[in-house]
Tab-separated table of C-alpha atoms in Angstrom:
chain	number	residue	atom	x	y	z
E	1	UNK	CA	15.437	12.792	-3.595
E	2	UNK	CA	13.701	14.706	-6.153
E	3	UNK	CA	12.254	17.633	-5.334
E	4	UNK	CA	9.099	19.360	-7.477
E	5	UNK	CA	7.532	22.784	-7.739
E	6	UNK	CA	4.379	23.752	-7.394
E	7	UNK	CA	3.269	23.979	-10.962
E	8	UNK	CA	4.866	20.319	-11.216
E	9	UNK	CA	3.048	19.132	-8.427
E	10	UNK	CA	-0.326	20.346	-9.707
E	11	UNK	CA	0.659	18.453	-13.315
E	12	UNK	CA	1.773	15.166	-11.239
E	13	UNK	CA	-1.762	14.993	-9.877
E	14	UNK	CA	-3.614	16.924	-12.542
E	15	UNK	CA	-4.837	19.660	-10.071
E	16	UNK	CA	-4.982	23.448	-10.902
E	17	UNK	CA	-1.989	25.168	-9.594
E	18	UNK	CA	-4.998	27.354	-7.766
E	19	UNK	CA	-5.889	24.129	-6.091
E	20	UNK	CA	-2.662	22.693	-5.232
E	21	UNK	CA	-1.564	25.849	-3.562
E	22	UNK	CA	-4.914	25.745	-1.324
E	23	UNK	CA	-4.185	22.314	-0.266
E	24	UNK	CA	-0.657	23.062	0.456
E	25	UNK	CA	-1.895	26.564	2.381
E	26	UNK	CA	-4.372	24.276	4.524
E	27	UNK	CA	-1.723	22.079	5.467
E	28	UNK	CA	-3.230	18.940	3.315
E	29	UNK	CA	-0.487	18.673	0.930
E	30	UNK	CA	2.655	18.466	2.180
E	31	UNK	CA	5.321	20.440	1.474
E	32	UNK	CA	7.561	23.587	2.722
E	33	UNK	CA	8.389	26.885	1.620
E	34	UNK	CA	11.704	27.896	0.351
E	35	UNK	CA	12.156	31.650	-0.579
E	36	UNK	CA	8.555	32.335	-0.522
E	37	UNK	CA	8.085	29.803	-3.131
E	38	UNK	CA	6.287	26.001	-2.459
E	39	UNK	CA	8.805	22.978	-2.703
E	40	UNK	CA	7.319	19.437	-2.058
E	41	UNK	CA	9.772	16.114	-2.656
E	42	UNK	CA	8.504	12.788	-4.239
E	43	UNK	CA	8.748	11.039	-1.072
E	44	UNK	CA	6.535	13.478	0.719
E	45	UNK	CA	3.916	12.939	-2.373
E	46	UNK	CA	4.425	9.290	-2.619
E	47	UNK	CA	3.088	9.001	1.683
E	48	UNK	CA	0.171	11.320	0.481
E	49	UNK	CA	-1.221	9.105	-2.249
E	50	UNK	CA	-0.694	6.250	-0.132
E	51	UNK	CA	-1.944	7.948	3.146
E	52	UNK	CA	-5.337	8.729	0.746
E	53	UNK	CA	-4.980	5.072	-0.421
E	54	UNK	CA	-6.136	4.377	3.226
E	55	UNK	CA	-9.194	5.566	3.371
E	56	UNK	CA	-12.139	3.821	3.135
E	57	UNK	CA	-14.117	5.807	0.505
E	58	UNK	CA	-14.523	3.945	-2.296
E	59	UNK	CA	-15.107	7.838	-4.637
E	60	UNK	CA	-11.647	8.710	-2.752
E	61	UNK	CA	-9.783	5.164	-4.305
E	62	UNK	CA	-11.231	5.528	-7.801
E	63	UNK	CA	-9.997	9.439	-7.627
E	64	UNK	CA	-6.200	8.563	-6.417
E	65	UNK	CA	-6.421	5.540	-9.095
E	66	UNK	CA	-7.146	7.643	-11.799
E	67	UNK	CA	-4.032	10.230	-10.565
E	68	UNK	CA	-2.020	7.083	-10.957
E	69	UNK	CA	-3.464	5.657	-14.404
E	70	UNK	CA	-3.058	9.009	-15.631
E	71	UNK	CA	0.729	9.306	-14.555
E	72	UNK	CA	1.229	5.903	-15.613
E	73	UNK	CA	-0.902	5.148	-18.393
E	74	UNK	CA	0.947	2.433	-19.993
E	75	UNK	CA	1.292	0.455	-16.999
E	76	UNK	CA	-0.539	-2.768	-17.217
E	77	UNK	CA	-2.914	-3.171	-14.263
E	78	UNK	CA	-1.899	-5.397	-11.604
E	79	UNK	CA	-3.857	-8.483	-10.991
E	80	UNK	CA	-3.687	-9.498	-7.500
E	81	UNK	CA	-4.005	-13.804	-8.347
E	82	UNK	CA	-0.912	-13.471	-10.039
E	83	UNK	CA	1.211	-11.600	-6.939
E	84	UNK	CA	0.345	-14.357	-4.418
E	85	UNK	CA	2.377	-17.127	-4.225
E	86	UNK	CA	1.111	-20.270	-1.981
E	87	UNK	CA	4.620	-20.270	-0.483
E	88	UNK	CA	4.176	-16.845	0.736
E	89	UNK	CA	0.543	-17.699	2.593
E	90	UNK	CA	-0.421	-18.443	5.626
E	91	UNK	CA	-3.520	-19.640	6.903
E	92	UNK	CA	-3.513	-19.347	10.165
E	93	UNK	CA	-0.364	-17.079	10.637
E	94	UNK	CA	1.334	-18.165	14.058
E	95	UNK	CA	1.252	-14.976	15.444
E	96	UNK	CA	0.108	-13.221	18.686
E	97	UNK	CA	2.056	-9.519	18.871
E	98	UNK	CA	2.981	-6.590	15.974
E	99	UNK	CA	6.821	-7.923	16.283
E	100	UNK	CA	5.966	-11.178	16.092
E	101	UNK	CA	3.264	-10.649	12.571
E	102	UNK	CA	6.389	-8.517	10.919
E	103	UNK	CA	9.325	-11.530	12.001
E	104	UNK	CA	6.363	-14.229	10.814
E	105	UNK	CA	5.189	-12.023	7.723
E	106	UNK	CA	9.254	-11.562	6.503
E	107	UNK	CA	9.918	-15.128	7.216
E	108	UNK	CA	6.930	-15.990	5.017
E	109	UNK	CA	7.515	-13.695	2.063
E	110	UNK	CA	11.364	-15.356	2.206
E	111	UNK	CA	10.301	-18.980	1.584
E	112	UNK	CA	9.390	-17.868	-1.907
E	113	UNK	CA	13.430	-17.006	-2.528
E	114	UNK	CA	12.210	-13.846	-4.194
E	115	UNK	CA	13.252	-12.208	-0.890
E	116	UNK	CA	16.948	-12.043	-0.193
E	117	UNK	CA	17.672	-10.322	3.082
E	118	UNK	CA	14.092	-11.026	5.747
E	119	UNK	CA	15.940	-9.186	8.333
E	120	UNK	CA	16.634	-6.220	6.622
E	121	UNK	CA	12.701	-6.176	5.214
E	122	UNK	CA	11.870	-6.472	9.045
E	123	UNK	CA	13.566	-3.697	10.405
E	124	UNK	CA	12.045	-1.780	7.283
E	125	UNK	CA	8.801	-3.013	8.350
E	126	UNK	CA	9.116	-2.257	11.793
E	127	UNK	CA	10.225	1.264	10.819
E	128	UNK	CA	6.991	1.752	8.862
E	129	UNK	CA	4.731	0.929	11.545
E	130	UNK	CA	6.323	3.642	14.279
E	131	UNK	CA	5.797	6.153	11.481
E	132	UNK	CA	2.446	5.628	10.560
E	133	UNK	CA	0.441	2.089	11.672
E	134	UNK	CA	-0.329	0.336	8.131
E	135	UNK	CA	-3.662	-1.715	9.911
E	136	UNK	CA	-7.268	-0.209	8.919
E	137	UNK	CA	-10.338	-0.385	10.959
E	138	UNK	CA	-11.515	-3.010	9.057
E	139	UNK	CA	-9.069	-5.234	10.355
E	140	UNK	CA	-6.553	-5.361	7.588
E	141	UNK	CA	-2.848	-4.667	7.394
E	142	UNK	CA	-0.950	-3.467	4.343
E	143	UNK	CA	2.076	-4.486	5.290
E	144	UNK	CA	5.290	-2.645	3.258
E	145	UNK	CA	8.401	-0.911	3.710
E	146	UNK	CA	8.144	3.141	3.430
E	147	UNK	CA	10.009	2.686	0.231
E	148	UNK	CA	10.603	-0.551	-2.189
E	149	UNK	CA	13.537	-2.328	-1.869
E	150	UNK	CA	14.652	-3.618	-5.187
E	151	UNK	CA	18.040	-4.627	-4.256
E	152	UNK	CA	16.839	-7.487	-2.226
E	153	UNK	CA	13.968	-8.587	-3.988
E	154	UNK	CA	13.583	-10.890	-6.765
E	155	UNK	CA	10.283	-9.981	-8.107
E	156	UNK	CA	7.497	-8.132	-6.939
E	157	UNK	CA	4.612	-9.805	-4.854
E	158	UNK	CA	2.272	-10.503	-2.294
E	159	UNK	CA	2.437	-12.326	0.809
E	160	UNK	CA	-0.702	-12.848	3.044
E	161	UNK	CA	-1.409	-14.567	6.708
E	162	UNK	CA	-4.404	-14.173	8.613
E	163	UNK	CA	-4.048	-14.818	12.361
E	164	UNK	CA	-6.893	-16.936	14.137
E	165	UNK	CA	-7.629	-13.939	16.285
E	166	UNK	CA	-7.230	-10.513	15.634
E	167	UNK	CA	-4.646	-8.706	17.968
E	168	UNK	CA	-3.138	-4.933	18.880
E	169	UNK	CA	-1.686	-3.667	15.166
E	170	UNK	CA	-2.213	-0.113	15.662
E	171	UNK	CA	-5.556	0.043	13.867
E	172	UNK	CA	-7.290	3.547	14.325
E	173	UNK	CA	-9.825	3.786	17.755
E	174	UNK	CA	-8.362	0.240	18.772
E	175	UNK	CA	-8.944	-2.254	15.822
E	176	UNK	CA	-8.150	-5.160	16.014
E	177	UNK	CA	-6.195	-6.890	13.118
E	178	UNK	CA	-6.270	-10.022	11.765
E	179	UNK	CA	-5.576	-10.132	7.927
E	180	UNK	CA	-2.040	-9.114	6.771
E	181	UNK	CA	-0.794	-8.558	3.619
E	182	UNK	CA	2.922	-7.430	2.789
E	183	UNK	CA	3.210	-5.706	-0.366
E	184	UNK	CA	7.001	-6.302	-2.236
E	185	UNK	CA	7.329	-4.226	-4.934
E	186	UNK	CA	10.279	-3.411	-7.062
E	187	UNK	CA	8.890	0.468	-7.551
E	188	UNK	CA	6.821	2.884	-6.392
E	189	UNK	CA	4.296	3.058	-9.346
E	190	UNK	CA	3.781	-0.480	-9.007
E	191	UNK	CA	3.662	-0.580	-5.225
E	192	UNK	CA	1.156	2.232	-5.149
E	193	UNK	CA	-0.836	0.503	-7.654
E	194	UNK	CA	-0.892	-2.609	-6.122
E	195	UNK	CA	-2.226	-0.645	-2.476
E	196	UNK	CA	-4.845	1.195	-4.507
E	197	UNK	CA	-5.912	-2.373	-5.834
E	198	UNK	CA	-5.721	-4.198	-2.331
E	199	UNK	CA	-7.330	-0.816	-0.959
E	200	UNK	CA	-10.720	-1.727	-3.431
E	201	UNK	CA	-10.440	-4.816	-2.106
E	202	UNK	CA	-10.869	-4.603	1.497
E	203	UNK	CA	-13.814	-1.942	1.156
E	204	UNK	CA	-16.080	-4.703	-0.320
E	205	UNK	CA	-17.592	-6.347	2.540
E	206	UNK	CA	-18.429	-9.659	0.544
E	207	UNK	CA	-14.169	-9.550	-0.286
E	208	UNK	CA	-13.553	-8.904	3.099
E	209	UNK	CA	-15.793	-12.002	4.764
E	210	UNK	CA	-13.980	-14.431	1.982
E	211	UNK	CA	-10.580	-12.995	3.162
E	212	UNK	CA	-11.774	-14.052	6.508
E	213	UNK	CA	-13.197	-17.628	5.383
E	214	UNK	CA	-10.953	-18.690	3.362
E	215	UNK	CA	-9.212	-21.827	4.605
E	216	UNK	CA	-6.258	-22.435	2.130
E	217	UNK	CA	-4.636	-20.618	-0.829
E	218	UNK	CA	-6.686	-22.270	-3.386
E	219	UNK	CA	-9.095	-20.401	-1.773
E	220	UNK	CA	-7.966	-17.009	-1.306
E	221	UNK	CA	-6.662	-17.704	-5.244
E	222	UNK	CA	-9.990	-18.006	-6.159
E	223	UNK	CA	-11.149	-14.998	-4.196
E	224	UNK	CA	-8.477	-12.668	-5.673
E	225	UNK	CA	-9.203	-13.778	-9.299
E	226	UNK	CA	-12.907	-13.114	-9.199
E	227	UNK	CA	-12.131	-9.739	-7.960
E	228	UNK	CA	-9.777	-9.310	-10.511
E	229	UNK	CA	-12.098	-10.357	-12.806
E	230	UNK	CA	-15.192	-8.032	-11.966
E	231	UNK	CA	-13.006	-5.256	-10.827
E	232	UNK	CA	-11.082	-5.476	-14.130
């Protein structure tokens, strides 16, 4: 686990050392002090972005996208058509409980043989979700492991199932949930990329409706690629 100053920090996501140190005095940036001086690991900073990647806001995506372009800048810009398989989607997903999405949502991403090991992705899953729920109010899940696991994956992708009702996922004040997508990525630049892009997504109501009308994967295809397109 690598393990960053402040000053590096403030670089990573091209803050002022001034501000970094606020955010990390106000408890918004986590981290711990070691000798009087800040330490913060990569992990910790990796669950920020992606707990900011949650949000809703679309000013709050475009600002953790741009920490990310600007970290990564020759990193070509994942287009969400090409991630998901029609193996790996399933309209309707037979599912009725959290365990039972994860086991269904695992099982799916497995038919594509790009996944190796579906029990040992579960129990990653699983383990995400008692951290930190991955649903959203709007009824989406973004499905993932708290860190990518390359060693059992054959490529990186997207799975997606949307059950015909939306049930208990965790979703903050009680949402229900009812779209699911599991994000397998072989890093964490691309994983974090591909959350920031799926984040745009869901905050666009007219994206959100077609997730929810869409009756095959030609369909959802067809969705994904026009947002792709326009959002290019």
């Amino acid at each position: 686990m690598e393990t960053f100053t402040l000053e590096q920090v403030a670089v990573y996501l091209h803050l002022t050392p001034a501000q970094t140190l606020r955010l990390a005095e106000r408890g918004k940036l986590p981290g711990r002090k070691v000798s009087s001086e800040w330490r913060f690991t990569d992990e910790q900073i990796h669950d920020w972005l992606e707990e900011r990647l949650g949000l809703s806001a679309v000013e709050d995506l475009a600002e953790v996208e741009a920490v990310l372009e600007r970290r990564h800048p020759a990193m070509e810009e994942p287009k969400l058509a090409s991630l998901a398989p029609e193996a790996a989607t399933a309209i309707p997903l037979d599912a009725r409980t959290r365990r039972s999405v994860v086991d269904a949502m695992a099982t799916l991403a497995a038919q594509t043989g790009w996944l190796w090991d579906p029990d040992a992705m579960t129990a990653a899953l699983l383990e995400r979700e008692t951290l930190h729920s991955t649903a959203l109010d709007v009824g989406v899940a973004f499905l993932h492991p708290r860190r990518p696991m390359p060693h059992i994956l054959g490529d990186t992708f997207l799975a997606f199932g949307r059950t015909p009702q939306g049930i208990p996922f965790g979703g903050p004040r009680g949402a229900l949930t009812d779209c699911f997508f599991l994000i397998l990525a072989l890093d964490d630049a691309v994983h974090l990329k591909i959350l920031a892009r799926l984040s745009r997504l869901v905050v666009d109501p007219a994206c959100l409706a077609g997730l929810r009308s869409a009756s095959s994967h030609a369909e959802l295809i067809e969705l994904l690629r026009e947002f792709d397109e326009r959002d290019a």
